[in-house]
Amino acid sequence: MMNRSLRTVLGESHVAMAAVALLVLWCAENVLTGLAECLRQLWIWGLWIVSVGGFPSFSRAEMALQESRFVGWAGLLLEGLFEFVFAWLVSRWVYGTGPLQILRRLGNSLMEKRNA
């Protein structure tokens, strides 16, 4: 019976590559969603400031709502950061390189198989 390490098995079965790809996709989704929502709210505030002619005052309820939105955006960005760190750790441990290089290598190998 042959004993192979977990790292070798994950690398040969491409399970780690699929996990890295999924983590990078989730990372991109969370970061882009967080940034888009933040920029959308900044755009709304900018239009509001221009239309009113000054910075509007917020009630306590509106401030609480804005703070909860900020916490949501920060949570999405932090989650995206964690997902990228986990993708980096897995790809570094299994393949010895970063996640984007692994995905580029996968894309190149798929293109070679498709063109062959």
N, CA, C and O atoms as a MOPAC input file, in Angstrom:
PM7 MOZYME 1SCF
protein

 N      0.84300 1    -1.17700 1     0.00000 1
 C      0.00000 1     0.00000 1     0.00000 1
 C      0.88400 1     1.23400 1     0.00000 1
 O      1.86100 1     1.32100 1     0.74300 1
 N      0.52500 1     2.17400 1    -0.83900 1
 C      1.32500 1     3.37300 1    -0.99700 1
 C      0.72900 1     4.50400 1    -0.15900 1
 O     -0.45400 1     4.82100 1    -0.28700 1
 N      1.54600 1     5.10700 1     0.69200 1
 C      1.09400 1     6.22300 1     1.51000 1
 C      1.52100 1     7.52700 1     0.85300 1
 O      2.70900 1     7.82800 1     0.73800 1
 N      0.52100 1     8.29300 1     0.42500 1
 C      0.81800 1     9.59100 1    -0.17600 1
 C      0.31900 1    10.67700 1     0.75600 1
 O     -0.64600 1    10.48400 1     1.49600 1
 N      0.97400 1    11.80200 1     0.71500 1
 C      0.57600 1    12.89100 1     1.59900 1
 C     -0.71500 1    13.54200 1     1.09400 1
 O     -1.06600 1    13.44500 1    -0.08200 1
 N     -1.39300 1    14.19200 1     2.00500 1
 C     -2.62300 1    14.89000 1     1.65600 1
 C     -2.35400 1    15.95800 1     0.60800 1
 O     -3.16400 1    16.16300 1    -0.29600 1
 N     -1.22600 1    16.63500 1     0.72400 1
 C     -0.85000 1    17.67500 1    -0.23100 1
 C     -0.74000 1    17.09900 1    -1.64200 1
 O     -1.20900 1    17.71700 1    -2.59800 1
 N     -0.13200 1    15.93700 1    -1.78000 1
 C      0.02100 1    15.30400 1    -3.08700 1
 C     -1.32600 1    14.88700 1    -3.66100 1
 O     -1.59900 1    15.09600 1    -4.84300 1
 N     -2.15600 1    14.30200 1    -2.82200 1
 C     -3.47100 1    13.84600 1    -3.28000 1
 C     -4.31300 1    15.02900 1    -3.73500 1
 O     -4.95700 1    14.96000 1    -4.78200 1
 N     -4.32000 1    16.12300 1    -2.95600 1
 C     -5.08500 1    17.31600 1    -3.32800 1
 C     -4.57200 1    17.92600 1    -4.62500 1
 O     -5.36000 1    18.37200 1    -5.45900 1
 N     -3.26800 1    17.94800 1    -4.79500 1
 C     -2.69500 1    18.51600 1    -6.00600 1
 C     -2.99700 1    17.69900 1    -7.24600 1
 O     -3.28400 1    18.26200 1    -8.30200 1
 N     -2.93700 1    16.38300 1    -7.13600 1
 C     -3.17800 1    15.52500 1    -8.29500 1
 C     -4.65300 1    15.44000 1    -8.66400 1
 O     -4.98800 1    15.28500 1    -9.83900 1
 N     -5.53500 1    15.54000 1    -7.67900 1
 C     -6.96000 1    15.42400 1    -7.97000 1
 C     -7.59900 1    16.75700 1    -8.35000 1
 O     -8.77300 1    16.79300 1    -8.71900 1
 N     -6.86800 1    17.81800 1    -8.26900 1
 C     -7.32900 1    19.17200 1    -8.59700 1
 C     -8.43500 1    19.67100 1    -7.67500 1
 O     -9.11400 1    20.64700 1    -7.99600 1
 N     -8.62100 1    19.01500 1    -6.54000 1
 C     -9.59900 1    19.48300 1    -5.55600 1
 C     -9.16000 1    20.83300 1    -5.00900 1
 O     -9.97600 1    21.73800 1    -4.83500 1
 N     -7.87300 1    20.96000 1    -4.74100 1
 C     -7.36100 1    22.22400 1    -4.21300 1
 C     -7.52900 1    23.34500 1    -5.23400 1
 O     -7.83900 1    24.47800 1    -4.86600 1
 N     -7.32700 1    23.03800 1    -6.50600 1
 C     -7.48000 1    24.06100 1    -7.54100 1
 C     -8.93700 1    24.51600 1    -7.63100 1
 O     -9.20600 1    25.70300 1    -7.81400 1
 N     -9.86700 1    23.58600 1    -7.50500 1
 C    -11.27900 1    23.95600 1    -7.51700 1
 C    -11.62000 1    24.80400 1    -6.29600 1
 O    -12.37600 1    25.77000 1    -6.40000 1
 N    -11.06600 1    24.44400 1    -5.14400 1
 C    -11.31000 1    25.22600 1    -3.92800 1
 C    -10.73600 1    26.62700 1    -4.06000 1
 O    -11.37000 1    27.59800 1    -3.64600 1
 N     -9.54400 1    26.74400 1    -4.63000 1
 C     -8.92000 1    28.05300 1    -4.83500 1
 C     -9.76100 1    28.88700 1    -5.79800 1
 O     -9.98200 1    30.07400 1    -5.55700 1
 N    -10.22600 1    28.28000 1    -6.87600 1
 C    -11.04800 1    29.00800 1    -7.84800 1
 C    -12.33900 1    29.50300 1    -7.19900 1
 O    -12.75500 1    30.63900 1    -7.42700 1
 N    -12.96300 1    28.66500 1    -6.40400 1
 C    -14.20100 1    29.04900 1    -5.73200 1
 C    -13.95800 1    30.16900 1    -4.72600 1
 O    -14.74800 1    31.11000 1    -4.64500 1
 N    -12.87700 1    30.07700 1    -3.96100 1
 C    -12.56000 1    31.12400 1    -2.98900 1
 C    -12.24800 1    32.44800 1    -3.67500 1
 O    -12.64300 1    33.50500 1    -3.18300 1
 N    -11.55100 1    32.40700 1    -4.79400 1
 C    -11.24600 1    33.64400 1    -5.52500 1
 C    -12.52500 1    34.25400 1    -6.09800 1
 O    -12.68600 1    35.47500 1    -6.08500 1
 N    -13.43100 1    33.41900 1    -6.59800 1
 C    -14.71500 1    33.93200 1    -7.09500 1
 C    -15.53200 1    34.58200 1    -5.98200 1
 O    -16.08100 1    35.67000 1    -6.16000 1
 N    -15.60800 1    33.91300 1    -4.84000 1
 C    -16.33600 1    34.48800 1    -3.70900 1
 C    -15.69000 1    35.78600 1    -3.25000 1
 O    -16.38200 1    36.74400 1    -2.90400 1
 N    -14.37700 1    35.81400 1    -3.25000 1
 C    -13.64300 1    37.02900 1    -2.87100 1
 C    -14.00000 1    38.16800 1    -3.80500 1
 O    -14.31400 1    39.26800 1    -3.35000 1
 N    -13.95700 1    37.92000 1    -5.09800 1
 C    -14.27400 1    38.96600 1    -6.07800 1
 C    -15.71600 1    39.43200 1    -5.91300 1
 O    -15.99400 1    40.62900 1    -5.98300 1
 N    -16.63100 1    38.49500 1    -5.69500 1
 C    -18.03300 1    38.87200 1    -5.52500 1
 C    -18.22800 1    39.77000 1    -4.30200 1
 O    -18.90500 1    40.79500 1    -4.38400 1
 N    -17.64300 1    39.39000 1    -3.18500 1
 C    -17.81800 1    40.17400 1    -1.96600 1
 C    -17.17200 1    41.54700 1    -2.05700 1
 O    -17.75900 1    42.54200 1    -1.63100 1
 N    -15.97300 1    41.60400 1    -2.60700 1
 C    -15.28600 1    42.89000 1    -2.71500 1
 C    -16.02500 1    43.80800 1    -3.68600 1
 O    -16.22800 1    44.98600 1    -3.39300 1
 N    -16.42400 1    43.28000 1    -4.83000 1
 C    -17.12800 1    44.11500 1    -5.79900 1
 C    -18.49400 1    44.55800 1    -5.28400 1
 O    -18.89400 1    45.70000 1    -5.50800 1
 N    -19.21200 1    43.67300 1    -4.59800 1
 C    -20.50100 1    44.05000 1    -4.02600 1
 C    -20.33100 1    45.11200 1    -2.95300 1
 O    -21.07700 1    46.09200 1    -2.92900 1
 N    -19.36300 1    44.93100 1    -2.06800 1
 C    -19.11500 1    45.90700 1    -1.01500 1
 C    -18.73400 1    47.26300 1    -1.56800 1
 O    -19.23700 1    48.28900 1    -1.10900 1
 N    -17.84600 1    47.27500 1    -2.55600 1
 C    -17.42600 1    48.54800 1    -3.15500 1
 C    -18.55800 1    49.19900 1    -3.94100 1
 O    -18.72600 1    50.41700 1    -3.88900 1
 N    -19.33500 1    48.39800 1    -4.66800 1
 C    -20.43700 1    48.95400 1    -5.45100 1
 C    -21.48800 1    49.58900 1    -4.55000 1
 O    -21.99000 1    50.67300 1    -4.84800 1
 N    -21.82200 1    48.92400 1    -3.45600 1
 C    -22.81100 1    49.48400 1    -2.53200 1
 C    -22.29200 1    50.75700 1    -1.87600 1
 O    -23.03400 1    51.72400 1    -1.70600 1
 N    -21.03400 1    50.75100 1    -1.51500 1
 C    -20.43000 1    51.93800 1    -0.90900 1
 C    -20.42000 1    53.10200 1    -1.89600 1
 O    -20.78200 1    54.22200 1    -1.53300 1
 N    -20.01400 1    52.85400 1    -3.12500 1
 C    -19.98300 1    53.91100 1    -4.13900 1
 C    -21.38400 1    54.39700 1    -4.48900 1
 O    -21.58700 1    55.58200 1    -4.75300 1
 N    -22.34900 1    53.48100 1    -4.48900 1
 C    -23.73300 1    53.87700 1    -4.75200 1
 C    -24.23900 1    54.81800 1    -3.66500 1
 O    -24.89100 1    55.82100 1    -3.95700 1
 N    -23.93800 1    54.49200 1    -2.41700 1
 C    -24.37800 1    55.35500 1    -1.32300 1
 C    -23.66300 1    56.70100 1    -1.35400 1
 O    -24.27200 1    57.73200 1    -1.07100 1
 N    -22.38600 1    56.70000 1    -1.69300 1
 C    -21.65800 1    57.96900 1    -1.82500 1
 C    -22.24300 1    58.82000 1    -2.94800 1
 O    -22.32800 1    60.04100 1    -2.81700 1
 N    -22.64400 1    58.19200 1    -4.04300 1
 C    -23.27400 1    58.89300 1    -5.15700 1
 C    -24.59700 1    59.52200 1    -4.71400 1
 O    -24.89200 1    60.66800 1    -5.05400 1
 N    -25.38900 1    58.76400 1    -3.95300 1
 C    -26.66700 1    59.27800 1    -3.44900 1
 C    -26.42200 1    60.46000 1    -2.51700 1
 O    -27.10500 1    61.48000 1    -2.61200 1
 N    -25.45300 1    60.32700 1    -1.61800 1
 C    -25.14500 1    61.43700 1    -0.70800 1
 C    -24.66400 1    62.65400 1    -1.48900 1
 O    -25.04300 1    63.78200 1    -1.17200 1
 N    -23.83500 1    62.43800 1    -2.50600 1
 C    -23.35000 1    63.54700 1    -3.32800 1
 C    -24.48700 1    64.26700 1    -4.02500 1
 O    -24.52800 1    65.49700 1    -4.04000 1
 N    -25.41000 1    63.51500 1    -4.60100 1
 C    -26.56700 1    64.14800 1    -5.23800 1
 C    -27.42200 1    64.89500 1    -4.21900 1
 O    -27.94700 1    65.97200 1    -4.50100 1
 N    -27.55100 1    64.31400 1    -3.04300 1
 C    -28.32700 1    64.95100 1    -1.99100 1
 C    -27.67800 1    66.26500 1    -1.54400 1
 O    -28.36400 1    67.26700 1    -1.34300 1
 N    -26.36800 1    66.24900 1    -1.39300 1
 C    -25.64300 1    67.45800 1    -0.97900 1
 C    -25.77100 1    68.54700 1    -2.03100 1
 O    -25.96800 1    69.71400 1    -1.69300 1
 N    -25.66100 1    68.17700 1    -3.30500 1
 C    -25.78900 1    69.16200 1    -4.38200 1
 C    -27.21400 1    69.70500 1    -4.44700 1
 O    -27.41100 1    70.90800 1    -4.61700 1
 N    -28.20700 1    68.82700 1    -4.31400 1
 C    -29.59400 1    69.29100 1    -4.43500 1
 C    -30.02800 1    70.14400 1    -3.24900 1
 O    -30.79700 1    71.08800 1    -3.42700 1
 N    -29.56300 1    69.84000 1    -2.06600 1
 C    -29.94200 1    70.60000 1    -0.87600 1
 C    -29.08000 1    71.85100 1    -0.73500 1
 O    -29.51400 1    72.84200 1    -0.14700 1
 N    -27.88200 1    71.81100 1    -1.26300 1
 C    -26.97700 1    72.95300 1    -1.16200 1
 C    -26.13500 1    72.93000 1     0.09800 1
 O    -25.58300 1    73.95400 1     0.50000 1
 N    -26.03600 1    71.78800 1     0.71000 1
 C    -25.22500 1    71.63900 1     1.91300 1
 C    -25.36300 1    70.23100 1     2.44000 1
 O    -26.13100 1    69.42500 1     1.91400 1
 N    -24.61900 1    69.94700 1     3.47500 1
 C    -24.65700 1    68.61000 1     4.04500 1
 C    -25.89600 1    68.47600 1     4.91000 1
 O    -26.08900 1    69.26400 1     5.83600 1
 N    -26.74800 1    67.48300 1     4.62200 1
 C    -27.98900 1    67.34400 1     5.39200 1
 C    -27.72000 1    66.78400 1     6.78500 1
 O    -26.74700 1    66.06200 1     7.00200 1
 N    -28.58900 1    67.12500 1     7.71200 1
 C    -28.47400 1    66.55700 1     9.05100 1
 C    -29.30900 1    65.27300 1     9.10800 1
 O    -30.36900 1    65.17200 1     8.49100 1
 N    -28.80800 1    64.31500 1     9.85300 1
 C    -29.46700 1    63.02700 1     9.97400 1
 C    -30.06700 1    62.87900 1    11.36800 1
 O    -29.48900 1    63.34300 1    12.35100 1
 N    -31.21000 1    62.24200 1    11.44900 1
 C    -31.78300 1    61.90800 1    12.74400 1
 C    -31.03200 1    60.70300 1    13.30600 1
 O    -30.21400 1    60.09400 1    12.61600 1
 N    -31.31100 1    60.37000 1    14.53900 1
 C    -30.64500 1    59.21500 1    15.16100 1
 C    -30.98400 1    57.91900 1    14.43000 1
 O    -30.12200 1    57.05500 1    14.26700 1
 N    -32.21500 1    57.78100 1    13.99800 1
 C    -32.62300 1    56.57300 1    13.28400 1
 C    -31.89900 1    56.46700 1    11.94500 1
 O    -31.46400 1    55.38300 1    11.55700 1
 N    -31.77100 1    57.58800 1    11.24000 1
 C    -31.06300 1    57.56900 1     9.95600 1
 C    -29.57700 1    57.28800 1    10.16300 1
 O    -28.96600 1    56.58100 1     9.36100 1
 N    -28.98800 1    57.83400 1    11.23200 1
 C    -27.57500 1    57.56000 1    11.51100 1
 C    -27.36600 1    56.08400 1    11.84400 1
 O    -26.38000 1    55.48300 1    11.41900 1
 N    -28.28900 1    55.50400 1    12.59900 1
 C    -28.18500 1    54.07600 1    12.92800 1
 C    -28.27400 1    53.23600 1    11.66300 1
 O    -27.56300 1    52.24100 1    11.52500 1
 N    -29.14700 1    53.63200 1    10.73900 1
 C    -29.27100 1    52.91600 1     9.47000 1
 C    -27.98100 1    53.03200 1     8.65900 1
 O    -27.51900 1    52.04700 1     8.08300 1
 N    -27.40400 1    54.22700 1     8.61200 1
 C    -26.14900 1    54.42800 1     7.87100 1
 C    -25.01500 1    53.62400 1     8.50400 1
 O    -24.19500 1    53.04000 1     7.79500 1
 N    -24.96800 1    53.59300 1     9.82000 1
 C    -23.92500 1    52.81600 1    10.49600 1
 C    -24.07700 1    51.32800 1    10.22400 1
 O    -23.08300 1    50.62800 1    10.02600 1
 N    -25.30600 1    50.84200 1    10.21200 1
 C    -25.50700 1    49.41800 1     9.92600 1
 C    -25.12700 1    49.09700 1     8.47800 1
 O    -24.61200 1    48.01400 1     8.20100 1
 N    -25.37400 1    50.01600 1     7.56600 1
 C    -24.94000 1    49.80400 1     6.17800 1
 C    -23.42300 1    49.77100 1     6.09600 1
 O    -22.85300 1    48.94200 1     5.38600 1
 N    -22.76700 1    50.67100 1     6.82200 1
 C    -21.30700 1    50.70000 1     6.82400 1
 C    -20.74100 1    49.39200 1     7.36800 1
 O    -19.77400 1    48.85700 1     6.82700 1
 N    -21.34100 1    48.88500 1     8.42600 1
 C    -20.89500 1    47.61000 1     8.99500 1
 C    -21.08300 1    46.48700 1     7.96800 1
 O    -20.24100 1    45.59500 1     7.86100 1
 N    -22.18000 1    46.53300 1     7.21900 1
 C    -22.40300 1    45.52800 1     6.17100 1
 C    -21.35500 1    45.59100 1     5.07800 1
 O    -20.86100 1    44.55800 1     4.62600 1
 N    -21.00800 1    46.81100 1     4.64700 1
 C    -19.97000 1    46.96200 1     3.60700 1
 C    -18.62400 1    46.49800 1     4.12200 1
 O    -17.88800 1    45.79400 1     3.43000 1
 N    -18.30800 1    46.89800 1     5.34400 1
 C    -17.02800 1    46.48300 1     5.92500 1
 C    -16.98000 1    44.96500 1     6.07900 1
 O    -15.93200 1    44.35100 1     5.87600 1
 N    -18.11200 1    44.36100 1     6.43800 1
 C    -18.16000 1    42.90900 1     6.55600 1
 C    -17.91300 1    42.21400 1     5.23200 1
 O    -17.20500 1    41.20800 1     5.17600 1
 N    -18.49700 1    42.74700 1     4.16300 1
 C    -18.27100 1    42.15400 1     2.83900 1
 C    -16.80200 1    42.27000 1     2.42800 1
 O    -16.22400 1    41.31400 1     1.91100 1
 N    -16.20700 1    43.42900 1     2.65500 1
 C    -14.79700 1    43.61200 1     2.29400 1
 C    -13.89400 1    42.71800 1     3.13900 1
 O    -12.92700 1    42.15200 1     2.63000 1
 N    -14.20300 1    42.59200 1     4.42100 1
 C    -13.40800 1    41.73600 1     5.29700 1
 C    -13.56100 1    40.26700 1     4.91200 1
 O    -12.58700 1    39.51500 1     4.92300 1
 N    -14.77500 1    39.86300 1     4.57400 1
 C    -15.00000 1    38.48900 1     4.13300 1
 C    -14.23300 1    38.19900 1     2.84600 1
 O    -13.65000 1    37.12500 1     2.69500 1
 N    -14.23200 1    39.15800 1     1.91900 1
 C    -13.45400 1    38.99600 1     0.69400 1
 C    -11.97200 1    38.86700 1     0.97600 1
 O    -11.28200 1    38.07600 1     0.33400 1
 N    -11.47400 1    39.64200 1     1.93700 1
 C    -10.06900 1    39.55000 1     2.31700 1
 C     -9.75200 1    38.17600 1     2.89400 1
 O     -8.74700 1    37.56600 1     2.52900 1
 N    -10.60200 1    37.68700 1     3.79100 1
 C    -10.38000 1    36.35700 1     4.37400 1
 C    -10.40500 1    35.27600 1     3.30400 1
 O     -9.57900 1    34.36300 1     3.32800 1
 N    -11.33700 1    35.36700 1     2.37100 1
 C    -11.41400 1    34.35900 1     1.31300 1
 C    -10.16400 1    34.36300 1     0.45300 1
 O     -9.67900 1    33.30300 1     0.05800 1
 N     -9.63900 1    35.54200 1     0.16000 1
 C     -8.40600 1    35.59700 1    -0.62600 1
 C     -7.22900 1    35.03500 1     0.16500 1
 O     -6.37900 1    34.34100 1    -0.39500 1
 N     -7.17500 1    35.32800 1     1.45100 1
 C     -6.09400 1    34.78800 1     2.28400 1
 C     -6.17500 1    33.26600 1     2.33700 1
 O     -5.15100 1    32.59000 1     2.23000 1
 N     -7.37600 1    32.71900 1     2.49900 1
 C     -7.52000 1    31.25700 1     2.51400 1
 C     -7.14500 1    30.65000 1     1.15600 1
 O     -6.50300 1    29.60100 1     1.10400 1
 N     -7.54200 1    31.30300 1     0.06200 1
 C     -7.15600 1    30.82300 1    -1.27100 1
 C     -5.64200 1    30.84500 1    -1.41800 1
 O     -5.05200 1    29.91700 1    -1.97200 1
 N     -5.01800 1    31.90200 1    -0.92200 1
 C     -3.56000 1    32.01700 1    -1.01900 1
 C     -2.89900 1    30.91900 1    -0.19400 1
 O     -1.94700 1    30.28700 1    -0.65100 1
 N     -3.40100 1    30.68700 1     1.02700 1
 C     -2.80400 1    29.65100 1     1.88500 1
 C     -2.93200 1    28.26100 1     1.26600 1
 O     -1.97100 1    27.49100 1     1.27300 1
 N     -4.09900 1    27.93700 1     0.73600 1
 C     -4.30300 1    26.61200 1     0.13400 1
 C     -3.40800 1    26.44900 1    -1.09300 1
 O     -2.73000 1    25.43200 1    -1.23700 1
 N     -3.40400 1    27.44200 1    -1.97300 1
 C     -2.60600 1    27.31100 1    -3.19100 1
 C     -1.11700 1    27.29400 1    -2.87300 1
 O     -0.34800 1    26.60100 1    -3.53900 1
 N     -0.71100 1    28.04200 1    -1.87600 1
 C      0.70300 1    28.07000 1    -1.49000 1
 C      1.11100 1    26.72800 1    -0.87600 1
 O      2.20700 1    26.22800 1    -1.12900 1
 N      0.22000 1    26.15500 1    -0.07200 1
 C      0.54100 1    24.90000 1     0.59800 1
 C      0.57100 1    23.73300 1    -0.38500 1
 O      1.46000 1    22.88500 1    -0.31500 1
 N     -0.39700 1    23.68700 1    -1.30100 1
 C     -0.49400 1    22.54200 1    -2.21400 1
 C      0.43600 1    22.70900 1    -3.41400 1
 O      1.15700 1    21.77900 1    -3.77400 1
 N      0.42300 1    23.89300 1    -4.03500 1
 C      1.14100 1    24.08000 1    -5.29900 1
 C      2.41800 1    24.90400 1    -5.17400 1
 O      3.23600 1    24.90900 1    -6.09300 1
 N      2.60100 1    25.59200 1    -4.06700 1
 C      3.82000 1    26.37000 1    -3.87500 1
 C      3.80300 1    27.72700 1    -4.54900 1
 O      4.85400 1    28.35300 1    -4.68500 1
 N      2.65500 1    28.19400 1    -4.97100 1
 C      2.55000 1    29.49100 1    -5.63000 1
 C      1.19500 1    30.12400 1    -5.29700 1
 O      0.34200 1    29.48600 1    -4.68000 1
 N      1.00600 1    31.36500 1    -5.70300 1
 C     -0.20900 1    32.09600 1    -5.37800 1
 C     -1.42800 1    31.63600 1    -6.15400 1
 O     -1.29700 1    30.91000 1    -7.14000 1
 N     -2.63100 1    32.05600 1    -5.71500 1
 C     -3.86800 1    31.56700 1    -6.32900 1
 C     -4.07100 1    32.04600 1    -7.76300 1
 O     -4.58800 1    31.29400 1    -8.58900 1
 N     -3.68500 1    33.25400 1    -8.07200 1
 C     -3.89600 1    33.74700 1    -9.43800 1
 C     -2.99000 1    33.03300 1   -10.43100 1
 O     -3.38000 1    32.81200 1   -11.57700 1
 N     -1.79100 1    32.67300 1   -10.00500 1
 C     -0.89500 1    31.91800 1   -10.88200 1
 C     -1.42800 1    30.50900 1   -11.12100 1
 O     -1.29300 1    29.96700 1   -12.21800 1
 N     -2.02600 1    29.92600 1   -10.10500 1
 C     -2.61600 1    28.59200 1   -10.25400 1
 C     -3.77000 1    28.63400 1   -11.24900 1
 O     -3.89600 1    27.76200 1   -12.10900 1
 N     -4.61400 1    29.66300 1   -11.12100 1
 C     -5.75200 1    29.77100 1   -12.03900 1
 C     -5.28300 1    30.06500 1   -13.46100 1
 O     -5.88000 1    29.57900 1   -14.42200 1
 N     -4.23200 1    30.84600 1   -13.60400 1
 C     -3.67600 1    31.09700 1   -14.93700 1
 C     -3.13000 1    29.80300 1   -15.53000 1
 O     -3.31300 1    29.53600 1   -16.71700 1
 N     -2.46200 1    29.00000 1   -14.70500 1
 C     -1.93000 1    27.71800 1   -15.17000 1
 C     -3.07700 1    26.78900 1   -15.59000 1
 O     -2.97500 1    26.09300 1   -16.60100 1
 N     -4.15800 1    26.78000 1   -14.81800 1
 C     -5.32800 1    25.96800 1   -15.16900 1
 C     -5.93100 1    26.43800 1   -16.48600 1
 O     -6.26100 1    25.62100 1   -17.34600 1
 N     -6.07600 1    27.74600 1   -16.64800 1
 C     -6.62600 1    28.28100 1   -17.89500 1
 C     -5.76100 1    27.93600 1   -19.09300 1
 O     -6.28000 1    27.58600 1   -20.15400 1
 N     -4.44400 1    28.02900 1   -18.93500 1
 C     -3.53900 1    27.67700 1   -20.03400 1
 C     -3.63500 1    26.19900 1   -20.38300 1
 O     -3.62800 1    25.83700 1   -21.56000 1
 N     -3.72600 1    25.33900 1   -19.36700 1
 C     -3.81900 1    23.90600 1   -19.65300 1
 C     -5.15200 1    23.56400 1   -20.31300 1
 O     -5.20900 1    22.68300 1   -21.17200 1
 N     -6.22200 1    24.25000 1   -19.92200 1
 C     -7.52100 1    24.00700 1   -20.57100 1
 C     -7.49900 1    24.47000 1   -22.02600 1
 O     -8.06500 1    23.80900 1   -22.89600 1
 N     -6.85800 1    25.58900 1   -22.28900 1
 C     -6.76100 1    26.08800 1   -23.65600 1
 C     -5.90900 1    25.16000 1   -24.52400 1
 O     -6.21500 1    24.95500 1   -25.69800 1
 N     -4.85000 1    24.60100 1   -23.95300 1
 C     -4.01300 1    23.66600 1   -24.71100 1
 C     -4.80500 1    22.40400 1   -25.05400 1
 O     -4.69900 1    21.89400 1   -26.17000 1
 N     -5.60200 1    21.89200 1   -24.10000 1
 C     -6.41600 1    20.71500 1   -24.36200 1
 C     -7.49100 1    21.01600 1   -25.40900 1
 O     -7.82300 1    20.16500 1   -26.23300 1
 N     -8.01700 1    22.21200 1   -25.36400 1
 C     -9.07300 1    22.59100 1   -26.30400 1
 C     -8.52300 1    22.75600 1   -27.72300 1
 O     -9.18800 1    22.40500 1   -28.69800 1
 N     -7.31200 1    23.28800 1   -27.83000 1
 C     -6.70400 1    23.50500 1   -29.15000 1
 C     -6.04400 1    22.26300 1   -29.70800 1
 O     -5.74600 1    22.21000 1   -30.90200 1
 N     -5.80800 1    21.26600 1   -28.87800 1
 C     -5.10800 1    20.06500 1   -29.35600 1
 C     -6.02400 1    19.13700 1   -30.11800 1
 O     -5.58800 1    18.08400 1   -30.58400 1

